[in-house]
Tab-separated table of C-alpha atoms in Angstrom:
chain	number	residue	atom	x	y	z
A	1045	MET	CA	9.899	-13.981	6.072
A	1046	ASN	CA	7.328	-14.831	8.660
A	1047	GLU	CA	4.622	-17.157	7.336
A	1048	HIS	CA	2.162	-16.077	9.767
A	1049	ILE	CA	1.492	-12.367	9.047
A	1050	SER	CA	-1.142	-11.041	11.243
A	1051	ASP	CA	-4.572	-9.735	9.848
A	1052	ALA	CA	-3.564	-6.060	10.983
A	1053	VAL	CA	-0.317	-6.231	8.802
A	1054	ILE	CA	-2.091	-7.703	5.888
A	1055	ARG	CA	-4.593	-4.934	5.958
A	1056	ARG	CA	-1.960	-2.403	5.840
A	1057	LEU	CA	-0.176	-3.994	2.896
A	1058	PRO	CA	-2.366	-2.294	0.217
A	1059	GLY	CA	-1.658	1.202	1.660
A	1060	TYR	CA	1.980	0.402	1.410
A	1061	TYR	CA	1.690	-0.543	-2.147
A	1062	ARG	CA	-0.317	2.341	-3.132
A	1063	HIS	CA	2.290	4.852	-1.631
A	1064	LEU	CA	5.215	3.159	-2.997
A	1065	ARG	CA	3.635	2.921	-6.298
A	1066	GLU	CA	3.100	6.721	-6.248
A	1067	LEU	CA	6.679	7.348	-4.981
A	1068	GLU	CA	8.008	5.094	-7.863
A	1069	LYS	CA	5.874	7.314	-10.439
A	1070	GLU	CA	7.529	10.468	-8.908
A	1071	GLY	CA	11.002	8.928	-9.530
A	1072	ILE	CA	11.661	8.356	-5.934
A	1073	THR	CA	14.003	5.230	-5.359
A	1074	GLN	CA	14.833	5.206	-1.778
A	1075	ILE	CA	12.665	5.856	1.254
A	1076	SER	CA	13.247	5.743	4.988
A	1077	SER	CA	10.866	4.194	7.604
A	1078	THR	CA	10.196	7.760	8.798
A	1079	GLU	CA	9.249	9.038	5.518
A	1080	LEU	CA	7.015	5.962	4.709
A	1081	GLY	CA	5.484	6.109	8.235
A	1082	GLU	CA	4.440	9.809	7.496
A	1083	LEU	CA	2.761	8.821	4.300
A	1084	MET	CA	1.033	5.882	6.172
A	1085	GLY	CA	0.266	7.762	9.331
A	1086	GLN	CA	2.090	5.263	11.341
A	1087	THR	CA	5.298	5.340	13.451
A	1088	PRO	CA	8.814	4.424	11.764
A	1089	SER	CA	8.896	1.510	14.254
A	1090	LEU	CA	5.554	-0.035	13.051
A	1091	VAL	CA	6.753	0.505	9.456
A	1092	ARG	CA	10.132	-1.360	10.179
A	1093	GLN	CA	8.099	-4.141	11.869
A	1094	ASP	CA	5.603	-4.500	9.197
A	1095	ILE	CA	8.384	-4.665	6.486
A	1096	ASN	CA	10.269	-7.162	8.468
A	1097	CYS	CA	7.332	-9.283	8.425
A	1098	VAL	CA	7.016	-9.308	4.694
A	1099	GLY	CA	10.797	-10.023	4.149
A	1100	GLY	CA	13.035	-6.834	4.921
A	1101	PHE	CA	13.877	-5.079	1.660
A	1102	GLY	CA	16.332	-2.718	3.460
A	1103	ARG	CA	19.193	-2.325	5.578
A	1104	GLN	CA	19.421	-0.310	8.882
A	1105	GLY	CA	20.246	3.287	7.997
A	1106	TYR	CA	19.936	2.820	4.228
A	1107	GLY	CA	16.165	2.933	3.967
A	1108	TYR	CA	14.146	0.763	1.437
A	1109	ASP	CA	14.508	0.463	-2.245
A	1110	VAL	CA	11.091	1.905	-3.420
A	1111	SER	CA	10.759	-0.479	-6.456
A	1112	ARG	CA	11.905	-3.641	-4.915
A	1113	LEU	CA	9.714	-3.080	-1.915
A	1114	LYS	CA	6.722	-2.162	-4.223
A	1115	ASN	CA	7.222	-5.387	-6.347
A	1116	GLY	CA	7.696	-7.512	-3.323
A	1117	ILE	CA	4.423	-6.414	-1.714
A	1118	GLY	CA	2.691	-6.399	-5.010
A	1119	GLU	CA	3.620	-10.067	-5.531
A	1120	MET	CA	2.460	-10.906	-1.859
A	1121	LEU	CA	-0.846	-9.377	-2.740
A	1122	GLY	CA	-1.049	-11.470	-5.875
A	1123	LEU	CA	-1.093	-8.268	-8.018
A	1124	ASN	CA	1.295	-9.855	-10.591
A	1125	ARG	CA	-1.307	-11.996	-11.915
A	1126	LYS	CA	-4.684	-11.512	-13.519
A	1127	HIS	CA	-7.891	-12.259	-11.411
A	1128	CYS	CA	-11.226	-12.832	-13.177
A	1129	MET	CA	-14.373	-11.653	-11.153
A	1130	ILE	CA	-17.947	-12.146	-11.412
A	1131	ILE	CA	-20.479	-9.770	-10.004
A	1132	LEU	CA	-23.821	-11.183	-8.345
A	1133	GLY	CA	-26.378	-8.386	-8.234
A	1134	SER	CA	-26.481	-5.541	-10.762
A	1135	GLY	CA	-27.747	-2.818	-8.340
A	1136	SER	CA	-25.960	0.216	-7.421
A	1137	ILE	CA	-23.074	-1.605	-5.769
A	1138	GLY	CA	-22.510	-4.178	-8.204
A	1139	SER	CA	-22.682	-1.579	-11.006
A	1140	ALA	CA	-20.373	0.660	-9.043
A	1141	VAL	CA	-17.761	-2.188	-8.723
A	1142	ALA	CA	-18.149	-3.140	-12.534
A	1143	ARG	CA	-17.629	0.632	-13.515
A	1144	TYR	CA	-14.752	1.230	-10.929
A	1145	PRO	CA	-11.721	1.856	-13.414
A	1146	SER	CA	-8.785	0.979	-11.327
A	1147	PHE	CA	-9.751	-2.742	-10.599
A	1148	ALA	CA	-9.345	-3.696	-14.165
A	1149	LYS	CA	-5.945	-1.725	-14.220
A	1150	GLU	CA	-4.847	-3.657	-11.129
A	1151	GLY	CA	-5.684	-7.019	-12.874
A	1152	PHE	CA	-9.118	-7.547	-11.557
A	1153	GLU	CA	-11.234	-7.961	-14.433
A	1154	THR	CA	-14.970	-8.346	-14.408
A	1155	ILE	CA	-16.017	-11.053	-16.853
A	1156	GLY	CA	-19.692	-11.731	-15.931
A	1157	MET	CA	-22.591	-10.202	-14.068
A	1158	PHE	CA	-25.718	-11.902	-12.901
A	1159	ASP	CA	-29.086	-10.795	-11.516
A	1160	ILE	CA	-32.471	-12.230	-10.933
A	1161	ASP	CA	-34.472	-9.326	-11.903
A	1162	PRO	CA	-36.117	-9.792	-15.439
A	1163	ALA	CA	-36.029	-6.166	-16.063
A	1164	ARG	CA	-32.050	-6.077	-15.638
A	1165	ILE	CA	-31.272	-9.175	-17.602
A	1166	GLY	CA	-29.886	-8.375	-20.825
A	1167	CYS	CA	-28.883	-4.760	-19.922
A	1168	THR	CA	-25.202	-3.810	-20.155
A	1169	VAL	CA	-23.128	-2.355	-17.482
A	1170	ALA	CA	-19.550	-1.387	-18.372
A	1171	ASN	CA	-19.743	-3.457	-21.400
A	1172	ILE	CA	-20.892	-6.595	-19.630
A	1173	CYS	CA	-24.353	-8.170	-20.403
A	1174	ILE	CA	-26.233	-8.989	-17.193
A	1175	GLU	CA	-27.206	-12.640	-17.328
A	1176	PRO	CA	-29.845	-14.410	-15.349
A	1177	LEU	CA	-28.594	-16.110	-12.171
A	1178	ASP	CA	-29.689	-19.417	-13.529
A	1179	HIS	CA	-26.739	-19.161	-15.952
A	1180	LEU	CA	-24.262	-19.130	-13.034
A	1181	GLU	CA	-23.423	-22.811	-12.961
A	1182	ALA	CA	-22.948	-22.996	-16.609
A	1183	PHE	CA	-20.853	-19.822	-16.763
A	1184	CYS	CA	-18.458	-21.170	-14.047
A	1185	SER	CA	-17.877	-24.392	-15.734
A	1186	SER	CA	-16.776	-22.719	-18.996
A	1187	HIS	CA	-14.935	-19.938	-17.446
A	1188	VAL	CA	-12.097	-19.657	-14.944
A	1189	VAL	CA	-13.572	-17.451	-12.080
A	1190	ASP	CA	-11.426	-16.307	-9.325
A	1191	ILE	CA	-13.484	-14.017	-7.214
A	1192	ALA	CA	-17.118	-13.612	-6.867
A	1193	VAL	CA	-18.332	-10.092	-5.879
A	1194	LEU	CA	-21.477	-10.460	-3.724
A	1195	ALA	CA	-23.713	-7.352	-4.285
A	1196	VAL	CA	-27.061	-8.814	-3.358
A	1197	PRO	CA	-29.356	-7.931	-0.548
A	1198	ALA	CA	-28.441	-9.051	2.921
A	1199	GLU	CA	-31.165	-11.775	2.995
A	1200	ALA	CA	-30.025	-13.267	-0.258
A	1201	ALA	CA	-26.217	-13.203	0.702
A	1202	LEU	CA	-25.765	-16.704	2.397
A	1203	GLU	CA	-27.587	-18.583	-0.241
A	1204	THR	CA	-25.941	-16.841	-3.063
A	1205	ALA	CA	-22.466	-17.416	-1.437
A	1206	GLU	CA	-23.116	-21.134	-1.020
A	1207	ARG	CA	-24.179	-21.420	-4.581
A	1208	VAL	CA	-21.021	-19.691	-5.728
A	1209	ALA	CA	-18.869	-21.857	-3.567
A	1210	ALA	CA	-20.440	-24.916	-5.099
A	1211	CYS	CA	-19.577	-23.670	-8.526
A	1212	GLY	CA	-15.799	-23.833	-7.290
A	1213	VAL	CA	-15.256	-20.190	-6.598
A	1214	ASN	CA	-12.716	-19.891	-4.000
A	1215	ALA	CA	-12.966	-16.136	-2.916
A	1216	ILE	CA	-15.941	-13.966	-2.203
A	1217	TRP	CA	-15.781	-10.176	-1.858
A	1218	ASN	CA	-18.870	-9.545	0.058
A	1219	PHE	CA	-20.715	-6.134	0.003
A	1220	ALA	CA	-23.963	-7.407	1.379
A	1221	PRO	CA	-24.295	-5.854	4.841
A	1222	VAL	CA	-23.655	-9.348	6.774
A	1223	ASP	CA	-20.586	-10.962	8.215
A	1224	LEU	CA	-20.712	-13.843	5.856
A	1225	LYS	CA	-19.131	-17.240	7.119
A	1226	LEU	CA	-19.281	-20.452	5.113
A	1227	GLU	CA	-19.021	-23.987	6.085
A	1228	ALA	CA	-16.709	-24.593	2.983
A	1229	LYS	CA	-13.290	-23.865	4.482
A	1230	HIS	CA	-11.545	-23.400	1.168
A	1231	VAL	CA	-13.501	-20.194	0.518
A	1232	GLU	CA	-11.717	-17.029	1.332
A	1233	ILE	CA	-14.207	-14.230	2.306
A	1234	VAL	CA	-13.625	-10.549	2.720
A	1235	ASN	CA	-16.741	-8.711	4.164
A	1236	VAL	CA	-16.777	-5.001	3.141
A	1237	HIS	CA	-18.949	-2.884	5.471
A	1238	LEU	CA	-19.163	0.548	3.856
A	1239	SER	CA	-20.772	1.987	6.966
A	1240	ASP	CA	-17.777	1.066	9.049
A	1241	THR	CA	-15.586	3.842	7.599
A	1242	LEU	CA	-18.437	6.290	7.900
A	1243	GLN	CA	-18.784	5.493	11.485
A	1244	VAL	CA	-15.031	6.048	12.057
A	1245	LEU	CA	-15.565	9.399	10.382
A	1246	SER	CA	-18.430	10.073	12.811
A	1247	TYR	CA	-16.181	8.935	15.720
A	1248	LYS	CA	-13.443	11.459	14.643
A	1249	MET	CA	-16.075	14.300	14.355
A	1250	GLU	CA	-17.260	13.526	18.056
A	1251	HIS	CA	-13.704	13.191	19.205
A	1252	PRO	CA	-11.546	15.881	17.326
A	1253	GLN	CA	-7.913	15.725	17.997
A	1254	THR	CA	-6.729	18.963	19.437
B	310	MET	CA	-11.971	5.815	29.845
B	311	ASN	CA	-8.745	6.320	27.878
B	312	GLU	CA	-9.042	9.587	25.918
B	313	HIS	CA	-6.506	8.350	23.494
B	314	ILE	CA	-7.744	5.525	21.700
B	315	SER	CA	-5.579	4.146	18.970
B	316	ASP	CA	-6.734	4.158	15.336
B	317	ALA	CA	-6.748	0.400	15.368
B	318	VAL	CA	-9.223	0.247	18.218
B	319	ILE	CA	-11.458	2.901	16.646
B	320	ARG	CA	-11.446	0.967	13.380
B	321	ARG	CA	-12.963	-2.087	15.238
B	322	LEU	CA	-15.653	-0.284	17.115
B	323	PRO	CA	-18.103	-0.380	14.308
B	324	GLY	CA	-17.674	-4.056	13.973
B	325	TYR	CA	-18.380	-4.364	17.802
B	326	TYR	CA	-21.493	-2.212	17.324
B	327	ARG	CA	-22.593	-4.235	14.535
B	328	HIS	CA	-22.305	-7.586	16.217
B	329	LEU	CA	-23.837	-6.316	19.675
B	330	ARG	CA	-26.762	-4.976	17.711
B	331	GLU	CA	-27.372	-8.334	16.211
B	332	LEU	CA	-27.095	-9.965	19.585
B	333	GLU	CA	-29.585	-7.500	21.113
B	334	LYS	CA	-31.989	-8.226	18.124
B	335	GLU	CA	-31.705	-12.085	19.032
B	336	GLY	CA	-32.690	-11.258	22.585
B	337	ILE	CA	-29.082	-11.963	23.984
B	338	THR	CA	-28.409	-9.958	27.023
B	339	GLN	CA	-24.905	-10.910	28.391
B	340	ILE	CA	-21.843	-11.914	26.317
B	341	SER	CA	-18.268	-13.049	27.288
B	342	SER	CA	-15.109	-11.644	25.681
B	343	THR	CA	-14.570	-15.235	24.294
B	344	GLU	CA	-17.822	-15.276	22.522
B	345	LEU	CA	-17.565	-11.627	21.320
B	346	GLY	CA	-13.975	-12.475	20.157
B	347	GLU	CA	-15.295	-15.537	18.022
B	348	LEU	CA	-17.657	-13.151	16.317
B	349	MET	CA	-15.092	-10.445	15.658
B	350	GLY	CA	-12.347	-12.946	14.585
B	351	GLN	CA	-10.190	-11.469	17.492
B	352	THR	CA	-8.624	-13.088	20.833
B	353	PRO	CA	-10.650	-12.755	23.822
B	354	SER	CA	-7.726	-10.916	25.313
B	355	LEU	CA	-7.917	-8.232	22.668
B	356	VAL	CA	-11.581	-7.747	22.978
B	357	ARG	CA	-11.093	-7.207	26.948
B	358	GLN	CA	-8.369	-4.677	26.090
B	359	ASP	CA	-10.565	-2.900	23.351
B	360	ILE	CA	-13.497	-2.792	25.795
B	361	ASN	CA	-11.298	-1.422	28.605
B	362	CYS	CA	-10.328	1.329	26.369
B	363	VAL	CA	-13.843	2.418	25.644
B	364	GLY	CA	-14.848	2.370	29.518
B	365	GLY	CA	-15.223	-1.167	30.705
B	366	PHE	CA	-18.867	-2.199	30.608
B	367	GLY	CA	-18.295	-5.413	32.324
B	368	ARG	CA	-16.933	-7.265	35.409
B	369	GLN	CA	-14.336	-10.140	35.394
B	370	GLY	CA	-16.272	-13.349	35.039
B	371	TYR	CA	-19.607	-11.786	34.259
B	372	GLY	CA	-19.257	-10.807	30.775
B	373	TYR	CA	-20.780	-7.776	29.137
B	374	ASP	CA	-24.242	-6.298	29.141
B	375	VAL	CA	-24.944	-6.390	25.567
B	376	SER	CA	-27.410	-3.498	25.354
B	377	ARG	CA	-25.143	-1.152	27.531
B	378	LEU	CA	-22.091	-2.006	25.675
B	379	LYS	CA	-23.779	-1.508	22.252
B	380	ASN	CA	-25.394	1.898	23.382
B	381	GLY	CA	-21.951	2.932	24.875
B	382	ILE	CA	-20.104	2.176	21.644
B	383	GLY	CA	-22.855	3.603	19.558
B	384	GLU	CA	-22.609	6.953	21.548
B	385	MET	CA	-18.881	7.045	21.053
B	386	LEU	CA	-19.376	6.740	17.276
B	387	GLY	CA	-21.791	9.469	17.354
B	388	LEU	CA	-24.695	7.123	16.278
B	389	ASN	CA	-27.064	8.757	18.772
B	390	ARG	CA	-27.352	11.889	16.521
B	391	LYS	CA	-28.392	12.668	12.966
B	392	HIS	CA	-25.654	13.603	10.423
B	393	CYS	CA	-26.644	15.381	7.236
B	394	MET	CA	-24.473	14.609	4.312
B	395	ILE	CA	-23.963	15.903	0.764
B	396	ILE	CA	-22.447	13.915	-2.020
B	397	LEU	CA	-20.022	15.442	-4.531
B	398	GLY	CA	-20.262	13.503	-7.747
B	399	SER	CA	-23.290	11.703	-8.994
B	400	GLY	CA	-21.372	8.782	-10.897
B	401	SER	CA	-21.561	5.106	-9.852
B	402	ILE	CA	-20.070	5.622	-6.400
B	403	GLY	CA	-22.062	8.753	-5.553
B	404	SER	CA	-25.211	7.155	-6.514
B	405	ALA	CA	-24.435	3.939	-4.678
B	406	VAL	CA	-23.877	5.958	-1.581
B	407	ALA	CA	-27.122	7.784	-2.152
B	408	ARG	CA	-29.019	4.554	-2.585
B	409	TYR	CA	-27.421	2.627	0.197
B	410	PRO	CA	-30.377	1.849	2.519
B	411	SER	CA	-28.505	1.517	5.874
B	412	PHE	CA	-26.948	4.941	6.010
B	413	ALA	CA	-30.290	6.690	6.584
B	414	LYS	CA	-31.298	3.937	9.047
B	415	GLU	CA	-28.084	4.858	10.998
B	416	GLY	CA	-28.895	8.422	11.132
B	417	PHE	CA	-26.764	9.643	8.058
B	418	GLU	CA	-29.130	11.332	5.734
B	419	THR	CA	-28.223	12.488	2.261
B	420	ILE	CA	-29.662	16.085	1.753
B	421	GLY	CA	-28.030	17.111	-1.388
B	422	MET	CA	-25.984	16.047	-4.387
B	423	PHE	CA	-23.784	17.960	-6.776
B	424	ASP	CA	-22.116	17.454	-10.191
B	425	ILE	CA	-20.691	19.425	-12.843
B	426	ASP	CA	-21.999	17.331	-15.810
B	427	PRO	CA	-24.979	19.351	-17.359
B	428	ALA	CA	-26.472	16.037	-18.485
B	429	ARG	CA	-26.822	14.857	-14.801
B	430	ILE	CA	-27.966	18.112	-13.318
B	431	GLY	CA	-31.744	17.981	-12.731
B	432	CYS	CA	-31.712	14.219	-12.576
B	433	THR	CA	-32.950	12.443	-9.525
B	434	VAL	CA	-31.034	9.772	-7.544
B	435	ALA	CA	-32.846	8.278	-4.489
B	436	ASN	CA	-35.164	11.158	-4.441
B	437	ILE	CA	-32.604	13.814	-4.444
B	438	CYS	CA	-32.289	16.259	-7.156
B	439	ILE	CA	-28.729	16.690	-8.632
B	440	GLU	CA	-27.619	20.232	-8.520
B	441	PRO	CA	-24.820	22.080	-10.232
B	442	LEU	CA	-21.617	22.407	-8.149
B	443	ASP	CA	-21.911	26.066	-8.461
B	444	HIS	CA	-24.743	25.906	-6.026
B	445	LEU	CA	-22.556	24.295	-3.273
B	446	GLU	CA	-21.689	27.425	-1.257
B	447	ALA	CA	-25.245	28.813	-1.318
B	448	PHE	CA	-26.509	25.235	-0.262
B	449	CYS	CA	-23.947	25.055	2.606
B	450	SER	CA	-24.773	28.527	3.978
B	451	SER	CA	-28.619	27.628	4.005
B	452	HIS	CA	-28.286	24.137	5.479
B	453	VAL	CA	-26.376	22.314	8.149
B	454	VAL	CA	-23.949	19.996	6.389
B	455	ASP	CA	-22.083	17.481	8.650
B	456	ILE	CA	-20.343	15.334	6.204
B	457	ALA	CA	-19.323	15.744	2.446
B	458	VAL	CA	-19.133	12.446	0.512
B	459	LEU	CA	-16.352	12.869	-2.163
B	460	ALA	CA	-17.278	10.721	-5.271
B	461	VAL	CA	-15.238	12.719	-7.847
B	462	PRO	CA	-12.311	11.572	-10.066
B	463	ALA	CA	-8.878	11.564	-8.529
B	464	GLU	CA	-7.774	14.603	-10.373
B	465	ALA	CA	-10.733	16.662	-8.910
B	466	ALA	CA	-10.590	15.463	-5.339
B	467	LEU	CA	-8.205	18.071	-3.567
B	468	GLU	CA	-9.801	21.093	-5.444
B	469	THR	CA	-13.329	19.786	-4.385
B	470	ALA	CA	-12.181	18.921	-0.904
B	471	GLU	CA	-10.878	22.463	-0.299
B	472	ARG	CA	-14.036	24.086	-1.652
B	473	VAL	CA	-16.100	21.927	0.692
B	474	ALA	CA	-13.798	22.743	3.591
B	475	ALA	CA	-14.021	26.491	2.800
B	476	CYS	CA	-17.920	26.112	2.987
B	477	GLY	CA	-17.342	25.080	6.861
B	478	VAL	CA	-17.998	21.326	6.436
B	479	ASN	CA	-15.783	19.563	8.892
B	480	ALA	CA	-15.918	15.927	7.707
B	481	ILE	CA	-15.078	14.305	4.440
B	482	TRP	CA	-15.810	10.714	3.474
B	483	ASN	CA	-13.471	10.314	0.349
B	484	PHE	CA	-14.106	7.653	-2.130
B	485	ALA	CA	-11.797	9.319	-4.746
B	486	PRO	CA	-8.709	6.856	-5.162
B	487	VAL	CA	-6.256	9.363	-3.462
B	488	ASP	CA	-5.034	9.807	0.066
B	489	LEU	CA	-6.507	13.186	0.607
B	490	LYS	CA	-4.887	15.593	3.124
B	491	LEU	CA	-5.982	19.134	3.791
B	492	GLU	CA	-4.192	22.125	5.191
B	493	ALA	CA	-7.274	22.759	7.250
B	494	LYS	CA	-6.652	20.959	10.324
B	495	HIS	CA	-10.318	21.135	11.487
B	496	VAL	CA	-11.616	18.823	8.680
B	497	GLU	CA	-11.751	15.092	9.524
B	498	ILE	CA	-10.961	12.905	6.537
B	499	VAL	CA	-11.507	9.276	6.155
B	500	ASN	CA	-10.206	7.941	2.760
B	501	VAL	CA	-12.016	4.829	1.469
B	502	HIS	CA	-9.885	2.738	-0.883
B	503	LEU	CA	-12.268	-0.060	-2.318
B	504	SER	CA	-9.310	-1.672	-3.924
B	505	ASP	CA	-7.524	-2.217	-0.484
B	506	THR	CA	-10.068	-4.912	0.694
B	507	LEU	CA	-9.883	-6.711	-2.827
B	508	GLN	CA	-6.125	-6.773	-2.425
B	509	VAL	CA	-6.547	-8.405	1.179
B	510	LEU	CA	-8.768	-10.947	-0.456
B	511	SER	CA	-6.206	-11.553	-3.261
B	512	TYR	CA	-3.474	-11.936	-0.484
B	513	LYS	CA	-5.722	-14.512	1.226
B	514	MET	CA	-6.015	-16.426	-1.962
B	515	GLU	CA	-2.270	-16.431	-2.567
B	516	HIS	CA	-1.527	-17.519	1.107
B	517	PRO	CA	-4.465	-19.906	2.009
B	518	GLN	CA	-4.572	-20.773	5.693
B	519	THR	CA	-4.131	-24.458	6.145
């Protein structure tokens, strides 16, 4: 297995996992790179390259074993273990993440939610009581927190991220509309820019494929 | 300009646009492929390839003119014109999209919101009154609707998408956790899978770069 998997391949892994899980549910046990490519909207050759990167799981001409490939990719994605998340900011985005049903199903469980707005503190979102941000440090020393979801305004993002990192949280899923970078190298960050996919759609409208 | 720009390049364009807009705000007028690559987390060579794809905007050794490149990419993304959006489903995700402040700033304006839940109809989200889904057809014949945001449960996604397409809406931004495909070829669809970026983060936690 290639230890240096490119970001482009990593970003496609969740898609493979999703399609393979659907195929497994439908009772399909084998799939060719051509069929998987059609589901992914990729060429069969790229599918074979990607799957070689993650460790093979097939033999030329035989296709892939759906369950083995799904489980292999799932393990690489860390989906075989539970992740505890806290959400910083209880506005629309923070609340949508807390309420999104499939995260918990996939092992990403929200265990705490924090805000600075006195009007929101004490309210409940998806059975989680919103606590004041001042409780963050105490909460993190008494709970294992794997991931902090940043759903604060852009101008509060860096400060909040640094505070979370100082609490020993090693992963930040950032919804604030900034490209967050931290000095602390041990903190993994994924910046989500909701506008980006909207702009991709807008591009496709401007340049329809004929 | 290459008319057949790959999906991978298209997906990077919003990131370029975002960084260039920031640079322009900071008063920076020229930028090299090395500097732009650092901001994007890409190699200078990939940056040069991408920008060649979209039409050049620079000369070897001179770097790129920030405003010209930003405006060129913005135009390709269709950001120089207004897009009217409707939101199907007024739950957490639909409401978060309606309230997200930067969409309207970028010309994506929500003009209608629909739901089937009688308890939500008549309520207001971000100054938009939620209408019954039965009003969809009448609304679409009396308004220009560029984009439908699908924020309905997975099991209602296909039916709602087909209904929206039958109303003449040509673009669907789908947040329902399914890979939506329609028979109607004129409809552009971008499927957003929120879990995907969370799984990328989880991958990075499992495989920290040393």
